Short mmCIF file of C-alpha atoms in Angstrom, two decimals:
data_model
loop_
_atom_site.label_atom_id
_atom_site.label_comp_id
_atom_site.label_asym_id
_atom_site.label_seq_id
_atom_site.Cartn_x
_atom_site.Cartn_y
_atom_site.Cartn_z
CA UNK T 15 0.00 0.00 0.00
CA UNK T 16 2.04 2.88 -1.16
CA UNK T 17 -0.47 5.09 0.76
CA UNK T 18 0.25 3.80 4.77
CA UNK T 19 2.22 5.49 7.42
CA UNK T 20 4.88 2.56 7.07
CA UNK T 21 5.40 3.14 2.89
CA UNK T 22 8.29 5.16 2.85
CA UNK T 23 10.32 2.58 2.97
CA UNK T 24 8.70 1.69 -0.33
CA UNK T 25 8.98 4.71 -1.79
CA UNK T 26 12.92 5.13 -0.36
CA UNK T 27 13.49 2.13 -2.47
CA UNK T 28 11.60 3.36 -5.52
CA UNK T 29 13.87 6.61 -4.90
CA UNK T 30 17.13 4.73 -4.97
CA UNK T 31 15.97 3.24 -8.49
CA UNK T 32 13.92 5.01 -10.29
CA UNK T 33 14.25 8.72 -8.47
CA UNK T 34 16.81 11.47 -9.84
CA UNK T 35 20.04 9.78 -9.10
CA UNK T 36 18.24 6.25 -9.05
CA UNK T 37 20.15 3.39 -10.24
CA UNK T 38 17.73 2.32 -12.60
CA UNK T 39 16.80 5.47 -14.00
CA UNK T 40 18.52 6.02 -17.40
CA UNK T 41 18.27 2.23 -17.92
CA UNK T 42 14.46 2.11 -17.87
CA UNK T 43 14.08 5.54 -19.63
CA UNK T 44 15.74 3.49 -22.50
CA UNK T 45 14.42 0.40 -22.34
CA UNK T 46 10.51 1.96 -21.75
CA UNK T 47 10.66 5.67 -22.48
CA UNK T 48 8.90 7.66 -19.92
CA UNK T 49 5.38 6.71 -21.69
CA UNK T 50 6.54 2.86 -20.13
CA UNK T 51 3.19 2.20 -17.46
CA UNK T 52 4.06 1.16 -13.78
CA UNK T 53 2.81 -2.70 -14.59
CA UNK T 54 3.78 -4.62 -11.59
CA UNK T 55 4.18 -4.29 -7.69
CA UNK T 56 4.63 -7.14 -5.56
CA UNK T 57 6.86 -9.58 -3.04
CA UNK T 58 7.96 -12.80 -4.73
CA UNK T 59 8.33 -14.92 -1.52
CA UNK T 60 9.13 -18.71 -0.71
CA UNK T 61 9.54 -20.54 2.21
CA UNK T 62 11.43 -23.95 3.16
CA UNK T 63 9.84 -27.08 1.30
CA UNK T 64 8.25 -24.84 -1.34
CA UNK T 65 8.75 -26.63 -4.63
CA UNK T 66 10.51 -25.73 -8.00
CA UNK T 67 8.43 -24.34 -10.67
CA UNK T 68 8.38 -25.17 -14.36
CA UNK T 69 10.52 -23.54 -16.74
CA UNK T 70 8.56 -20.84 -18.15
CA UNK T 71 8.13 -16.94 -20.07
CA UNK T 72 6.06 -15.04 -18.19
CA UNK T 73 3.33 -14.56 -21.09
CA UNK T 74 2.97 -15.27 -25.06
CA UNK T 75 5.54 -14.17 -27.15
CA UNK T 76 5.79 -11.08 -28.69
CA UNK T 77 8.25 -9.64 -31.35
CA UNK T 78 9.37 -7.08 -28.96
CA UNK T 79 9.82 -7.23 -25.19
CA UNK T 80 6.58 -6.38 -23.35
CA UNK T 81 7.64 -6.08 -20.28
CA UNK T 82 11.06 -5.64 -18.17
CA UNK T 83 11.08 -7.30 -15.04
CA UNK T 84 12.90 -5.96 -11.47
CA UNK T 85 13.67 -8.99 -8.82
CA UNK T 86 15.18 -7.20 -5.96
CA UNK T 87 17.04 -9.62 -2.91
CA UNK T 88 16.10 -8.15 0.30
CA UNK T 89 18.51 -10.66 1.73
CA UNK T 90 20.97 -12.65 0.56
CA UNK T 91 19.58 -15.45 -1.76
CA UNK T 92 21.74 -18.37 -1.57
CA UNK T 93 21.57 -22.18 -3.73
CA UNK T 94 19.51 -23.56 -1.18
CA UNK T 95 16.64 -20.91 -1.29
CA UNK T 96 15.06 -21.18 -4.81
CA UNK T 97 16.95 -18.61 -6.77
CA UNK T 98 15.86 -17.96 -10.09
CA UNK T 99 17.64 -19.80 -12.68
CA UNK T 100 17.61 -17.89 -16.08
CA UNK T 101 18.33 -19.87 -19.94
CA UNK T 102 19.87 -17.16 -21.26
CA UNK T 103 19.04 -16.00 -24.91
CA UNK T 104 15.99 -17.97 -24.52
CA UNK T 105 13.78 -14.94 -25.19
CA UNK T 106 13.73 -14.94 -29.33
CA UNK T 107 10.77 -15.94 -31.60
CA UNK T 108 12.85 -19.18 -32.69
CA UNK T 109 13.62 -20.46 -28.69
CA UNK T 110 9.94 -19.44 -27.92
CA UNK T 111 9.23 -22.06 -30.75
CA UNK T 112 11.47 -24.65 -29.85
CA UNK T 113 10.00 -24.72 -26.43
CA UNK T 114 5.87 -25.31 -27.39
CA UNK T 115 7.69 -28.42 -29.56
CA UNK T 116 7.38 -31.27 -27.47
CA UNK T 117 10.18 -33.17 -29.90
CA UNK T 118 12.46 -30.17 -29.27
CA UNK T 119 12.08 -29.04 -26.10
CA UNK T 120 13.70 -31.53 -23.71
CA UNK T 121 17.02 -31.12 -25.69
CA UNK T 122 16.59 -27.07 -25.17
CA UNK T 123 16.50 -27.29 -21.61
CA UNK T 124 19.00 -29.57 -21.26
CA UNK T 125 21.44 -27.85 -23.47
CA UNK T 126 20.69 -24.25 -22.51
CA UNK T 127 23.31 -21.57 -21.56
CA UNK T 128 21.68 -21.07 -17.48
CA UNK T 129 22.31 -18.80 -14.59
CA UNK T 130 21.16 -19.20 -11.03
CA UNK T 131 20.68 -15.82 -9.56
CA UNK T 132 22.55 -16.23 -6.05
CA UNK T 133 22.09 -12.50 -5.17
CA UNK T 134 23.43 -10.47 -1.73
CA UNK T 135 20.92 -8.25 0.07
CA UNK T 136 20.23 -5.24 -2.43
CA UNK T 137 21.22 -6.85 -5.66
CA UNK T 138 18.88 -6.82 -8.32
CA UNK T 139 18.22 -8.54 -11.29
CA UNK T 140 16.83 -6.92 -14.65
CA UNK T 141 14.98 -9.44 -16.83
CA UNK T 142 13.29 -9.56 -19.78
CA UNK T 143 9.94 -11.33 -19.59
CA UNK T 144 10.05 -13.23 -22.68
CA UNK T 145 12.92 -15.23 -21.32
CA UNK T 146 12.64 -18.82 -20.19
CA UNK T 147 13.26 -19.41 -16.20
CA UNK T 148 11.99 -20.75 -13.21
CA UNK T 149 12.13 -20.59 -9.16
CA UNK T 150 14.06 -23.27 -7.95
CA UNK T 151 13.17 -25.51 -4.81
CA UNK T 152 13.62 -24.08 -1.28
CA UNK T 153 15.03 -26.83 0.52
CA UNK T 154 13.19 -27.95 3.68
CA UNK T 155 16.41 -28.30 5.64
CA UNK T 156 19.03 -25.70 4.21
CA UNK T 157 16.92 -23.06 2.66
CA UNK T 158 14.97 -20.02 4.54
CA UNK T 159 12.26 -17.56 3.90
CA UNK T 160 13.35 -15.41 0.16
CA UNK T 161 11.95 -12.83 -0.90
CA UNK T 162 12.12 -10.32 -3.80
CA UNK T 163 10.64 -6.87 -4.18
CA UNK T 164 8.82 -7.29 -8.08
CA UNK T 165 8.07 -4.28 -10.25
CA UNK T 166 8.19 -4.17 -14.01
CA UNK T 167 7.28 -1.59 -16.69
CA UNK T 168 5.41 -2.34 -19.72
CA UNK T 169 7.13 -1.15 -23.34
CA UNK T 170 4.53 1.46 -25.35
CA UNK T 171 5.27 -0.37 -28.22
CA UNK T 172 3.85 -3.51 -27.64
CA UNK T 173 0.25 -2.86 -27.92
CA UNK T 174 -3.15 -4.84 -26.86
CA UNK T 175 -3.50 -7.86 -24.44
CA UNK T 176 0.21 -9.24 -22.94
CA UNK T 177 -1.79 -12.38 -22.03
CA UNK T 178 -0.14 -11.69 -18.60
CA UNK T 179 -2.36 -9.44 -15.97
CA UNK T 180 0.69 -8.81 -13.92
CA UNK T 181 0.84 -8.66 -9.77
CA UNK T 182 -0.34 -5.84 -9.09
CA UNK T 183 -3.46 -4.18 -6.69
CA UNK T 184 -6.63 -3.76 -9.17
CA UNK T 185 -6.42 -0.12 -8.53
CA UNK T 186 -3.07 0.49 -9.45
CA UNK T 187 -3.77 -0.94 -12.82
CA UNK T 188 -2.94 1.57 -15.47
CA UNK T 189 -2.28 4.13 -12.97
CA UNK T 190 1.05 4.72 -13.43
CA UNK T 191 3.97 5.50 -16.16
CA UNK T 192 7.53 5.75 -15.81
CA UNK T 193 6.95 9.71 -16.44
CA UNK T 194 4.44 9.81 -13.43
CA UNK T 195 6.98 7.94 -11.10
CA UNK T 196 9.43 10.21 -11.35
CA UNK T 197 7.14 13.64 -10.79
CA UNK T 198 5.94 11.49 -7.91
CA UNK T 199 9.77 10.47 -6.65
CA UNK T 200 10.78 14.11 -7.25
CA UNK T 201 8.06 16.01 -5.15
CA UNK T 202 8.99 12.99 -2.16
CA UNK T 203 12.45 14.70 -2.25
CA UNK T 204 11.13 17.78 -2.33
CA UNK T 205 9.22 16.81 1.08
CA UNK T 206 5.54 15.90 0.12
CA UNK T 207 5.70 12.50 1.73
CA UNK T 208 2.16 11.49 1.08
CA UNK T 209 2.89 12.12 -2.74
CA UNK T 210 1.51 8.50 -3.22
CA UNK T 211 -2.25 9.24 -1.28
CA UNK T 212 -4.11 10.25 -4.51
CA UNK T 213 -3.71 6.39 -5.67
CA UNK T 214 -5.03 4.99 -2.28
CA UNK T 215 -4.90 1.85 -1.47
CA UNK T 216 -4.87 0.04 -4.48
CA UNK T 217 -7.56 -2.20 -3.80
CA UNK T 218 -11.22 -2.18 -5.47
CA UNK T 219 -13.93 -1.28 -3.90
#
């Protein structure tokens, strides 16, 4: 709820990322353009004994990336806590094609190029949501609690359904662009630290 007494730790982080000096900045203003809408805001969290998902994109293929995709450690994610692993290069028209062949796709996943995303406290990964990958097991012994701050931007150029509603409060839905975020960040450093009230709560009524 970007509109509670406890959300400016929230909107610190969206500062440190997206704000004037924000790591992120420059890199979504590219990637988006400030026309890019605020498509996702949520905690991706497991626990010990959760299981591994299947290798997947996060919605139907499109011939441009509809979405860019922020995981954000906030702790240290280590091999026994599910990271994410990643088959890089996996996000093209062809690999999308190879994987909804049943003949072909067992010999993709066993030959791709992967990454596990073992991440320290503060790291993020940048992702583009075309690209095959899946959350791994959290063992029930060795693993603990992991969690990820999720946010992503949608691309202007890719127009109509994604086939993906993104997580995200129903009221916050179309409610934002990367433009809008960063009057918002910029009057927060200018002091007005309900800057986030006029959206509420997020959730329908």
């Amino acid at each position: 709820d970007v509109n509670s007494l406890d959300s400016n730790v929230l909107v610190d982080v969206l500062q440190a990322l997206l704000g004037q000096d924000g790591t992120l900045k420059s890199l979504y203003e590219n990637l988006v353009t400030l026309d890019g809408e605020f498509y996702e805001l949520a905690s991706v969290i497991t626990n010990p004994g959760s299981l591994r998902q299947q290798v997947h994109p996060d919605l139907p293929h499109k011939e441009e990336s509809p979405l860019y995709v922020i995981f954000l450690a906030l702790q240290d994610v280590n091999e026994f806590m599910g990271p994410t692993t990643f088959l890089l290069r996996t996000h093209t028209a062809k690999e999308n094609a190879i994987f909804n062949d049943y003949s072909q796709k067992d010999k993709q996943l066993t030959t791709a190029d992967s990454r596990l995303a073992i991440l320290n406290k503060g790291d993020a990964v940048l992702f583009d949501a075309r690209i095959l990958h899946c959350g791994n097991a959290n063992d029930t012994e060795k693993g603990s609690d992991r969690a990820l701050f999720n946010f992503s931007f949608r691309n202007p150029k890719v127009k109509g359904n994604l086939g993906y509603a993104g997580s995200i409060r129903p009221g916050y839905v179309g409610a934002m662009t990367l433009r809008d975020m960063r009057e918002n960040l910029a009057a927060y450093s200018e002091g007005d630290k309900n800057v986030f009230a006029k959206y509420g709560d997020g959730i329908s009524r």
